[in-house]
PDB file of C-alpha atoms in Angstrom:
ATOM      1  CA  UNK A   1      65.369  31.626 -30.638  1.00  0.00           C
ATOM      2  CA  UNK A   2      66.727  29.535 -27.792  1.00  0.00           C
ATOM      3  CA  UNK A   3      68.762  26.787 -29.450  1.00  0.00           C
ATOM      4  CA  UNK A   4      69.093  24.522 -26.387  1.00  0.00           C
ATOM      5  CA  UNK A   5      65.392  24.882 -25.611  1.00  0.00           C
ATOM      6  CA  UNK A   6      64.288  24.253 -29.185  1.00  0.00           C
ATOM      7  CA  UNK A   7      66.116  20.941 -29.539  1.00  0.00           C
ATOM      8  CA  UNK A   8      64.894  19.676 -26.184  1.00  0.00           C
ATOM      9  CA  UNK A   9      61.319  20.635 -27.017  1.00  0.00           C
ATOM     10  CA  UNK A  10      61.527  18.719 -30.283  1.00  0.00           C
ATOM     11  CA  UNK A  11      62.922  15.635 -28.591  1.00  0.00           C
ATOM     12  CA  UNK A  12      60.424  15.720 -25.767  1.00  0.00           C
ATOM     13  CA  UNK A  13      57.522  16.119 -28.166  1.00  0.00           C
ATOM     14  CA  UNK A  14      58.496  13.028 -30.156  1.00  0.00           C
ATOM     15  CA  UNK A  15      59.376  10.568 -27.405  1.00  0.00           C
ATOM     16  CA  UNK A  16      58.153   9.727 -23.937  1.00  0.00           C
ATOM     17  CA  UNK A  17      60.093  10.808 -20.891  1.00  0.00           C
ATOM     18  CA  UNK A  18      61.007   8.830 -17.834  1.00  0.00           C
ATOM     19  CA  UNK A  19      61.041  10.395 -14.401  1.00  0.00           C
ATOM     20  CA  UNK A  20      63.960   9.343 -12.255  1.00  0.00           C
ATOM     21  CA  UNK A  21      62.520   8.441  -8.828  1.00  0.00           C
ATOM     22  CA  UNK A  22      63.318  10.639  -5.881  1.00  0.00           C
ATOM     23  CA  UNK A  23      65.319   9.223  -2.947  1.00  0.00           C
ATOM     24  CA  UNK A  24      62.063   8.529  -1.068  1.00  0.00           C
ATOM     25  CA  UNK A  25      60.694   6.492  -4.009  1.00  0.00           C
ATOM     26  CA  UNK A  26      63.577   4.297  -5.066  1.00  0.00           C
ATOM     27  CA  UNK A  27      63.066   1.572  -7.646  1.00  0.00           C
ATOM     28  CA  UNK A  28      61.987   1.099 -11.222  1.00  0.00           C
ATOM     29  CA  UNK A  29      58.414   0.692 -12.422  1.00  0.00           C
ATOM     30  CA  UNK A  30      57.386  -2.959 -12.730  1.00  0.00           C
ATOM     31  CA  UNK A  31      56.621  -2.501 -16.415  1.00  0.00           C
ATOM     32  CA  UNK A  32      60.085  -1.195 -17.256  1.00  0.00           C
ATOM     33  CA  UNK A  33      61.800  -2.807 -20.228  1.00  0.00           C
ATOM     34  CA  UNK A  34      64.448  -4.876 -18.457  1.00  0.00           C
ATOM     35  CA  UNK A  35      66.101  -5.638 -21.787  1.00  0.00           C
ATOM     36  CA  UNK A  36      66.958  -1.995 -22.349  1.00  0.00           C
ATOM     37  CA  UNK A  37      70.580  -1.219 -21.587  1.00  0.00           C
ATOM     38  CA  UNK A  38      69.736   2.450 -21.394  1.00  0.00           C
ATOM     39  CA  UNK A  39      67.095   1.864 -18.744  1.00  0.00           C
ATOM     40  CA  UNK A  40      69.833   0.352 -16.568  1.00  0.00           C
ATOM     41  CA  UNK A  41      71.033   3.940 -16.209  1.00  0.00           C
ATOM     42  CA  UNK A  42      68.081   4.603 -13.962  1.00  0.00           C
ATOM     43  CA  UNK A  43      68.675   1.836 -11.466  1.00  0.00           C
ATOM     44  CA  UNK A  44      70.795   3.992  -9.234  1.00  0.00           C
ATOM     45  CA  UNK A  45      69.527   7.197  -7.757  1.00  0.00           C
ATOM     46  CA  UNK A  46      71.423   9.842  -5.861  1.00  0.00           C
ATOM     47  CA  UNK A  47      70.734  10.306  -2.171  1.00  0.00           C
ATOM     48  CA  UNK A  48      70.648  14.052  -2.765  1.00  0.00           C
ATOM     49  CA  UNK A  49      70.295  16.423  -5.703  1.00  0.00           C
ATOM     50  CA  UNK A  50      72.757  18.982  -4.377  1.00  0.00           C
ATOM     51  CA  UNK A  51      75.721  17.029  -5.640  1.00  0.00           C
ATOM     52  CA  UNK A  52      79.358  17.388  -4.712  1.00  0.00           C
ATOM     53  CA  UNK A  53      81.564  16.675  -7.675  1.00  0.00           C
ATOM     54  CA  UNK A  54      83.697  13.523  -7.457  1.00  0.00           C
ATOM     55  CA  UNK A  55      87.121  13.854  -5.909  1.00  0.00           C
ATOM     56  CA  UNK A  56      88.343  10.262  -6.304  1.00  0.00           C
ATOM     57  CA  UNK A  57      90.477   8.721  -9.023  1.00  0.00           C
ATOM     58  CA  UNK A  58      92.007  12.060 -10.013  1.00  0.00           C
ATOM     59  CA  UNK A  59      95.402  12.086 -11.674  1.00  0.00           C
ATOM     60  CA  UNK A  60      96.642  15.133  -9.775  1.00  0.00           C
ATOM     61  CA  UNK A  61      99.134  15.669  -6.983  1.00  0.00           C
ATOM     62  CA  UNK A  62      97.125  14.754  -3.883  1.00  0.00           C
ATOM     63  CA  UNK A  63      98.942  17.431  -1.884  1.00  0.00           C
ATOM     64  CA  UNK A  64      97.131  20.076  -3.940  1.00  0.00           C
ATOM     65  CA  UNK A  65      93.683  20.735  -2.479  1.00  0.00           C
ATOM     66  CA  UNK A  66      90.876  19.555  -4.771  1.00  0.00           C
ATOM     67  CA  UNK A  67      88.250  22.284  -5.087  1.00  0.00           C
ATOM     68  CA  UNK A  68      84.709  22.265  -6.457  1.00  0.00           C
ATOM     69  CA  UNK A  69      84.118  25.171  -8.846  1.00  0.00           C
ATOM     70  CA  UNK A  70      81.711  25.976 -11.668  1.00  0.00           C
ATOM     71  CA  UNK A  71      81.594  28.157 -14.765  1.00  0.00           C
ATOM     72  CA  UNK A  72      78.688  29.170 -16.983  1.00  0.00           C
ATOM     73  CA  UNK A  73      78.284  31.192 -20.180  1.00  0.00           C
ATOM     74  CA  UNK A  74      75.370  30.330 -22.446  1.00  0.00           C
ATOM     75  CA  UNK A  75      74.286  26.760 -23.196  1.00  0.00           C
ATOM     76  CA  UNK A  76      76.037  24.198 -20.999  1.00  0.00           C
ATOM     77  CA  UNK A  77      76.471  21.545 -23.717  1.00  0.00           C
ATOM     78  CA  UNK A  78      79.256  23.477 -25.452  1.00  0.00           C
ATOM     79  CA  UNK A  79      80.837  24.586 -22.175  1.00  0.00           C
ATOM     80  CA  UNK A  80      81.009  21.042 -20.821  1.00  0.00           C
ATOM     81  CA  UNK A  81      82.884  19.863 -23.898  1.00  0.00           C
ATOM     82  CA  UNK A  82      85.381  22.703 -23.626  1.00  0.00           C
ATOM     83  CA  UNK A  83      86.106  21.982 -19.969  1.00  0.00           C
ATOM     84  CA  UNK A  84      86.441  18.264 -20.638  1.00  0.00           C
ATOM     85  CA  UNK A  85      89.152  19.220 -23.094  1.00  0.00           C
ATOM     86  CA  UNK A  86      90.676  21.552 -20.492  1.00  0.00           C
ATOM     87  CA  UNK A  87      90.817  18.742 -17.938  1.00  0.00           C
ATOM     88  CA  UNK A  88      92.613  16.567 -20.474  1.00  0.00           C
ATOM     89  CA  UNK A  89      95.035  19.328 -21.509  1.00  0.00           C
ATOM     90  CA  UNK A  90      95.797  20.945 -18.163  1.00  0.00           C
ATOM     91  CA  UNK A  91      95.503  17.962 -15.810  1.00  0.00           C
ATOM     92  CA  UNK A  92      96.179  15.001 -18.111  1.00  0.00           C
ATOM     93  CA  UNK A  93      92.973  13.319 -16.966  1.00  0.00           C
ATOM     94  CA  UNK A  94      91.626  10.225 -18.669  1.00  0.00           C
ATOM     95  CA  UNK A  95      88.024   9.323 -19.426  1.00  0.00           C
ATOM     96  CA  UNK A  96      87.308   7.860 -15.976  1.00  0.00           C
ATOM     97  CA  UNK A  97      88.852  10.878 -14.213  1.00  0.00           C
ATOM     98  CA  UNK A  98      86.859  13.656 -15.881  1.00  0.00           C
ATOM     99  CA  UNK A  99      84.739  15.715 -13.481  1.00  0.00           C
ATOM    100  CA  UNK A 100      83.169  18.381 -15.726  1.00  0.00           C
ATOM    101  CA  UNK A 101      79.382  17.957 -15.554  1.00  0.00           C
ATOM    102  CA  UNK A 102      76.509  20.028 -16.908  1.00  0.00           C
ATOM    103  CA  UNK A 103      74.219  21.474 -14.254  1.00  0.00           C
ATOM    104  CA  UNK A 104      72.662  24.506 -12.641  1.00  0.00           C
ATOM    105  CA  UNK A 105      73.688  27.148 -10.099  1.00  0.00           C
ATOM    106  CA  UNK A 106      73.118  30.718  -9.009  1.00  0.00           C
ATOM    107  CA  UNK A 107      69.514  30.484  -7.835  1.00  0.00           C
ATOM    108  CA  UNK A 108      68.246  31.202  -4.361  1.00  0.00           C
ATOM    109  CA  UNK A 109      66.511  27.869  -3.853  1.00  0.00           C
ATOM    110  CA  UNK A 110      65.650  24.372  -5.038  1.00  0.00           C
ATOM    111  CA  UNK A 111      62.205  22.783  -4.826  1.00  0.00           C
ATOM    112  CA  UNK A 112      60.848  21.139  -1.658  1.00  0.00           C
ATOM    113  CA  UNK A 113      62.658  17.898  -2.535  1.00  0.00           C
ATOM    114  CA  UNK A 114      65.967  19.636  -3.168  1.00  0.00           C
ATOM    115  CA  UNK A 115      65.694  19.351  -6.949  1.00  0.00           C
ATOM    116  CA  UNK A 116      66.688  21.732  -9.731  1.00  0.00           C
ATOM    117  CA  UNK A 117      65.615  20.491 -13.173  1.00  0.00           C
ATOM    118  CA  UNK A 118      65.666  21.462 -16.823  1.00  0.00           C
ATOM    119  CA  UNK A 119      62.482  22.884 -18.357  1.00  0.00           C
ATOM    120  CA  UNK A 120      59.960  20.028 -18.488  1.00  0.00           C
ATOM    121  CA  UNK A 121      56.308  19.510 -19.384  1.00  0.00           C
ATOM    122  CA  UNK A 122      55.527  18.456 -15.800  1.00  0.00           C
ATOM    123  CA  UNK A 123      56.704  21.806 -14.433  1.00  0.00           C
ATOM    124  CA  UNK A 124      58.936  20.055 -11.897  1.00  0.00           C
ATOM    125  CA  UNK A 125      61.577  22.285 -10.249  1.00  0.00           C
ATOM    126  CA  UNK A 126      62.186  24.348 -13.401  1.00  0.00           C
ATOM    127  CA  UNK A 127      65.659  25.838 -13.100  1.00  0.00           C
ATOM    128  CA  UNK A 128      64.655  29.051 -14.834  1.00  0.00           C
ATOM    129  CA  UNK A 129      61.733  29.645 -12.506  1.00  0.00           C
ATOM    130  CA  UNK A 130      63.995  28.871  -9.535  1.00  0.00           C
ATOM    131  CA  UNK A 131      66.502  31.509 -10.689  1.00  0.00           C
ATOM    132  CA  UNK A 132      69.382  29.280 -11.743  1.00  0.00           C
ATOM    133  CA  UNK A 133      71.695  29.501 -14.730  1.00  0.00           C
ATOM    134  CA  UNK A 134      73.320  26.778 -16.818  1.00  0.00           C
ATOM    135  CA  UNK A 135      76.834  25.973 -15.626  1.00  0.00           C
ATOM    136  CA  UNK A 136      79.480  23.274 -15.719  1.00  0.00           C
ATOM    137  CA  UNK A 137      80.797  22.106 -12.361  1.00  0.00           C
ATOM    138  CA  UNK A 138      84.134  20.389 -11.850  1.00  0.00           C
ATOM    139  CA  UNK A 139      86.681  19.382  -9.233  1.00  0.00           C
ATOM    140  CA  UNK A 140      90.182  20.716  -9.890  1.00  0.00           C
ATOM    141  CA  UNK A 141      93.361  21.403  -7.917  1.00  0.00           C
ATOM    142  CA  UNK A 142      93.164  24.761  -6.187  1.00  0.00           C
ATOM    143  CA  UNK A 143      96.402  25.825  -7.849  1.00  0.00           C
ATOM    144  CA  UNK A 144      94.788  25.282 -11.275  1.00  0.00           C
ATOM    145  CA  UNK A 145      91.860  27.658 -10.761  1.00  0.00           C
ATOM    146  CA  UNK A 146      93.687  30.481 -12.528  1.00  0.00           C
ATOM    147  CA  UNK A 147      94.420  28.297 -15.558  1.00  0.00           C
ATOM    148  CA  UNK A 148      90.801  27.162 -15.750  1.00  0.00           C
ATOM    149  CA  UNK A 149      89.663  30.771 -15.439  1.00  0.00           C
ATOM    150  CA  UNK A 150      91.784  31.595 -18.494  1.00  0.00           C
ATOM    151  CA  UNK A 151      90.102  28.739 -20.362  1.00  0.00           C
ATOM    152  CA  UNK A 152      86.721  30.082 -19.281  1.00  0.00           C
ATOM    153  CA  UNK A 153      87.323  33.615 -20.503  1.00  0.00           C
ATOM    154  CA  UNK A 154      88.670  32.273 -23.791  1.00  0.00           C
ATOM    155  CA  UNK A 155      85.142  30.969 -24.457  1.00  0.00           C
ATOM    156  CA  UNK A 156      83.811  34.519 -24.848  1.00  0.00           C
ATOM    157  CA  UNK A 157      83.972  36.259 -28.212  1.00  0.00           C
ATOM    158  CA  UNK A 158      86.395  39.120 -28.871  1.00  0.00           C
ATOM    159  CA  UNK A 159      83.528  41.463 -27.992  1.00  0.00           C
ATOM    160  CA  UNK A 160      83.079  39.793 -24.609  1.00  0.00           C
ATOM    161  CA  UNK A 161      79.850  38.014 -25.531  1.00  0.00           C
ATOM    162  CA  UNK A 162      78.782  34.393 -25.297  1.00  0.00           C
ATOM    163  CA  UNK A 163      78.985  32.441 -28.533  1.00  0.00           C
ATOM    164  CA  UNK A 164      75.235  31.699 -28.528  1.00  0.00           C
ATOM    165  CA  UNK A 165      73.591  35.134 -28.164  1.00  0.00           C
ATOM    166  CA  UNK A 166      70.380  33.666 -29.566  1.00  0.00           C
ATOM    167  CA  UNK A 167      69.965  31.986 -26.175  1.00  0.00           C
ATOM    168  CA  UNK A 168      68.504  34.842 -24.162  1.00  0.00           C
ATOM    169  CA  UNK A 169      67.420  35.087 -20.562  1.00  0.00           C
ATOM    170  CA  UNK A 170      68.861  34.703 -17.093  1.00  0.00           C
ATOM    171  CA  UNK A 171      69.263  30.954 -17.633  1.00  0.00           C
ATOM    172  CA  UNK A 172      72.183  31.771 -19.944  1.00  0.00           C
ATOM    173  CA  UNK A 173      73.890  34.481 -17.897  1.00  0.00           C
ATOM    174  CA  UNK A 174      77.624  34.388 -17.262  1.00  0.00           C
ATOM    175  CA  UNK A 175      78.589  33.267 -13.767  1.00  0.00           C
ATOM    176  CA  UNK A 176      81.284  31.357 -11.948  1.00  0.00           C
ATOM    177  CA  UNK A 177      81.391  29.810  -8.512  1.00  0.00           C
ATOM    178  CA  UNK A 178      84.237  29.531  -5.987  1.00  0.00           C
ATOM    179  CA  UNK A 179      84.093  28.551  -2.309  1.00  0.00           C
ATOM    180  CA  UNK A 180      83.911  31.934  -0.600  1.00  0.00           C
ATOM    181  CA  UNK A 181      83.371  33.776  -3.894  1.00  0.00           C
ATOM    182  CA  UNK A 182      85.542  36.880  -4.155  1.00  0.00           C
ATOM    183  CA  UNK A 183      87.258  36.018  -0.854  1.00  0.00           C
ATOM    184  CA  UNK A 184      88.757  32.801  -2.229  1.00  0.00           C
ATOM    185  CA  UNK A 185      92.574  32.948  -2.203  1.00  0.00           C
ATOM    186  CA  UNK A 186      92.720  32.242  -5.946  1.00  0.00           C
ATOM    187  CA  UNK A 187      90.233  34.975  -6.826  1.00  0.00           C
ATOM    188  CA  UNK A 188      92.991  37.456  -7.856  1.00  0.00           C
ATOM    189  CA  UNK A 189      93.998  35.049 -10.633  1.00  0.00           C
ATOM    190  CA  UNK A 190      90.384  34.836 -11.790  1.00  0.00           C
ATOM    191  CA  UNK A 191      90.199  38.620 -11.729  1.00  0.00           C
ATOM    192  CA  UNK A 192      93.407  38.884 -13.771  1.00  0.00           C
ATOM    193  CA  UNK A 193      92.001  36.502 -16.399  1.00  0.00           C
ATOM    194  CA  UNK A 194      88.815  38.588 -16.594  1.00  0.00           C
ATOM    195  CA  UNK A 195      90.740  41.845 -16.920  1.00  0.00           C
ATOM    196  CA  UNK A 196      92.885  40.407 -19.711  1.00  0.00           C
ATOM    197  CA  UNK A 197      89.664  39.690 -21.631  1.00  0.00           C
ATOM    198  CA  UNK A 198      88.172  43.100 -20.877  1.00  0.00           C
ATOM    199  CA  UNK A 199      85.461  41.606 -18.675  1.00  0.00           C
ATOM    200  CA  UNK A 200      83.989  42.883 -15.414  1.00  0.00           C
ATOM    201  CA  UNK A 201      83.321  40.775 -12.321  1.00  0.00           C
ATOM    202  CA  UNK A 202      80.595  41.450  -9.772  1.00  0.00           C
ATOM    203  CA  UNK A 203      79.457  39.497  -6.693  1.00  0.00           C
ATOM    204  CA  UNK A 204      76.311  37.529  -7.510  1.00  0.00           C
ATOM    205  CA  UNK A 205      73.314  37.910  -5.220  1.00  0.00           C
ATOM    206  CA  UNK A 206      71.322  34.979  -6.562  1.00  0.00           C
ATOM    207  CA  UNK A 207      68.563  34.958  -9.203  1.00  0.00           C
ATOM    208  CA  UNK A 208      70.659  37.499 -11.097  1.00  0.00           C
ATOM    209  CA  UNK A 209      69.563  38.828 -14.530  1.00  0.00           C
ATOM    210  CA  UNK A 210      71.077  38.076 -17.931  1.00  0.00           C
ATOM    211  CA  UNK A 211      74.525  39.466 -18.700  1.00  0.00           C
ATOM    212  CA  UNK A 212      74.123  39.719 -22.469  1.00  0.00           C
ATOM    213  CA  UNK A 213      75.694  42.928 -23.771  1.00  0.00           C
ATOM    214  CA  UNK A 214      77.256  43.819 -20.400  1.00  0.00           C
ATOM    215  CA  UNK A 215      80.702  42.115 -20.561  1.00  0.00           C
ATOM    216  CA  UNK A 216      79.913  41.003 -17.019  1.00  0.00           C
ATOM    217  CA  UNK A 217      80.367  37.788 -15.034  1.00  0.00           C
ATOM    218  CA  UNK A 218      78.769  37.184 -11.650  1.00  0.00           C
ATOM    219  CA  UNK A 219      81.037  35.637  -9.022  1.00  0.00           C
ATOM    220  CA  UNK A 220      79.104  33.326  -6.712  1.00  0.00           C
ATOM    221  CA  UNK A 221      80.069  31.940  -3.327  1.00  0.00           C
ATOM    222  CA  UNK A 222      79.552  28.258  -4.107  1.00  0.00           C
ATOM    223  CA  UNK A 223      79.041  27.447  -0.420  1.00  0.00           C
ATOM    224  CA  UNK A 224      75.903  29.604  -0.535  1.00  0.00           C
ATOM    225  CA  UNK A 225      74.971  28.970  -4.168  1.00  0.00           C
ATOM    226  CA  UNK A 226      75.889  25.318  -4.769  1.00  0.00           C
ATOM    227  CA  UNK A 227      76.099  23.359  -7.980  1.00  0.00           C
ATOM    228  CA  UNK A 228      73.191  21.074  -8.889  1.00  0.00           C
ATOM    229  CA  UNK A 229      74.127  18.322 -11.321  1.00  0.00           C
ATOM    230  CA  UNK A 230      71.969  18.260 -14.447  1.00  0.00           C
ATOM    231  CA  UNK A 231      70.021  15.311 -15.764  1.00  0.00           C
ATOM    232  CA  UNK A 232      71.759  12.306 -17.306  1.00  0.00           C
ATOM    233  CA  UNK A 233      70.341  13.356 -20.680  1.00  0.00           C
ATOM    234  CA  UNK A 234      72.321  16.606 -20.659  1.00  0.00           C
ATOM    235  CA  UNK A 235      75.725  15.068 -19.925  1.00  0.00           C
ATOM    236  CA  UNK A 236      78.309  14.917 -22.752  1.00  0.00           C
ATOM    237  CA  UNK A 237      75.722  16.145 -25.244  1.00  0.00           C
ATOM    238  CA  UNK A 238      76.338  17.574 -28.713  1.00  0.00           C
ATOM    239  CA  UNK A 239      75.688  21.282 -29.141  1.00  0.00           C
ATOM    240  CA  UNK A 240      74.908  23.845 -31.825  1.00  0.00           C
ATOM    241  CA  UNK A 241      78.276  25.616 -31.868  1.00  0.00           C
ATOM    242  CA  UNK A 242      80.263  22.954 -33.672  1.00  0.00           C
ATOM    243  CA  UNK A 243      79.961  19.628 -35.514  1.00  0.00           C
ATOM    244  CA  UNK A 244      78.820  16.649 -33.433  1.00  0.00           C
ATOM    245  CA  UNK A 245      81.476  15.623 -30.931  1.00  0.00           C
ATOM    246  CA  UNK A 246      81.100  11.959 -31.819  1.00  0.00           C
ATOM    247  CA  UNK A 247      79.917   8.770 -30.182  1.00  0.00           C
ATOM    248  CA  UNK A 248      83.097   8.366 -28.142  1.00  0.00           C
ATOM    249  CA  UNK A 249      82.441  11.685 -26.416  1.00  0.00           C
ATOM    250  CA  UNK A 250      78.715  11.019 -26.023  1.00  0.00           C
ATOM    251  CA  UNK A 251      79.427   7.605 -24.481  1.00  0.00           C
ATOM    252  CA  UNK A 252      81.279   9.277 -21.621  1.00  0.00           C
ATOM    253  CA  UNK A 253      77.819   9.742 -20.060  1.00  0.00           C
ATOM    254  CA  UNK A 254      77.398   5.965 -19.818  1.00  0.00           C
ATOM    255  CA  UNK A 255      80.844   5.561 -18.281  1.00  0.00           C
ATOM    256  CA  UNK A 256      80.289   8.363 -15.763  1.00  0.00           C
ATOM    257  CA  UNK A 257      76.895   6.983 -14.748  1.00  0.00           C
ATOM    258  CA  UNK A 258      78.194   3.459 -14.357  1.00  0.00           C
ATOM    259  CA  UNK A 259      81.072   4.510 -12.107  1.00  0.00           C
ATOM    260  CA  UNK A 260      78.958   6.949 -10.071  1.00  0.00           C
ATOM    261  CA  UNK A 261      80.320  10.296 -11.224  1.00  0.00           C
ATOM    262  CA  UNK A 262      76.913  11.077 -12.734  1.00  0.00           C
ATOM    263  CA  UNK A 263      73.880  10.374 -10.571  1.00  0.00           C
ATOM    264  CA  UNK A 264      70.129  10.408 -10.928  1.00  0.00           C
ATOM    265  CA  UNK A 265      68.612  13.730  -9.877  1.00  0.00           C
ATOM    266  CA  UNK A 266      64.944  13.010  -9.228  1.00  0.00           C
ATOM    267  CA  UNK A 267      64.064  15.190 -12.240  1.00  0.00           C
ATOM    268  CA  UNK A 268      62.202  14.155 -15.373  1.00  0.00           C
ATOM    269  CA  UNK A 269      64.909  12.569 -17.475  1.00  0.00           C
ATOM    270  CA  UNK A 270      65.412  10.739 -20.759  1.00  0.00           C
ATOM    271  CA  UNK A 271      68.252   8.316 -21.428  1.00  0.00           C
TER     272      UNK A 271
END
């Protein structure tokens, strides 16, 4: 049973969805409820759905190159929370400086409008059909990539498996993205973290299969396989691996949308 899919299906079947307009169709429907604070989320739309992670307002030494990376292993709700905590612990970032966002990567293409979306009843740019996996993208100092790789590999079980093996399929495969992939200068530190966990690394080719039972992580060149930010709905979401993270954590989605770190994607969305 796919836990992430099941909850979303239940929510979508009990409430209407709202489609964030694409860049060519900006604006809100004239019958929108202007009194709804949540609907205000949808008043700003990204100019593109291939989104670079924010690099402003970071509490790091600005002489250390800020680098966009991503990591994925199973459902992205749990992984986002863990990397939010890593940003706080390793980089001393505050709420308005967090860059870890749920999204998609590893597929060979987006749709004709540049979108990659979660499974939806409209069949719009389905990330699974486009060959992508669930990941969390972030912007971190280049010198910290090794430390974040250690955090990533700590998320696997002692047997080298994801913590939600009930989520099966290529959408939940293990992958990570670095500019240049295995040629990135910090790749040896990523490799060392993988070896310490007993995991194997292999260059990803795009649209790669599931890694369940293989103790394998695909390494993607993020310049060729970029990160696509997920829908507003999926940001700072509770998961199935632990008790609810609480309203303070969930409200980080509002903060990130208001200050522009989270953008509309042009995908069917609910907020």
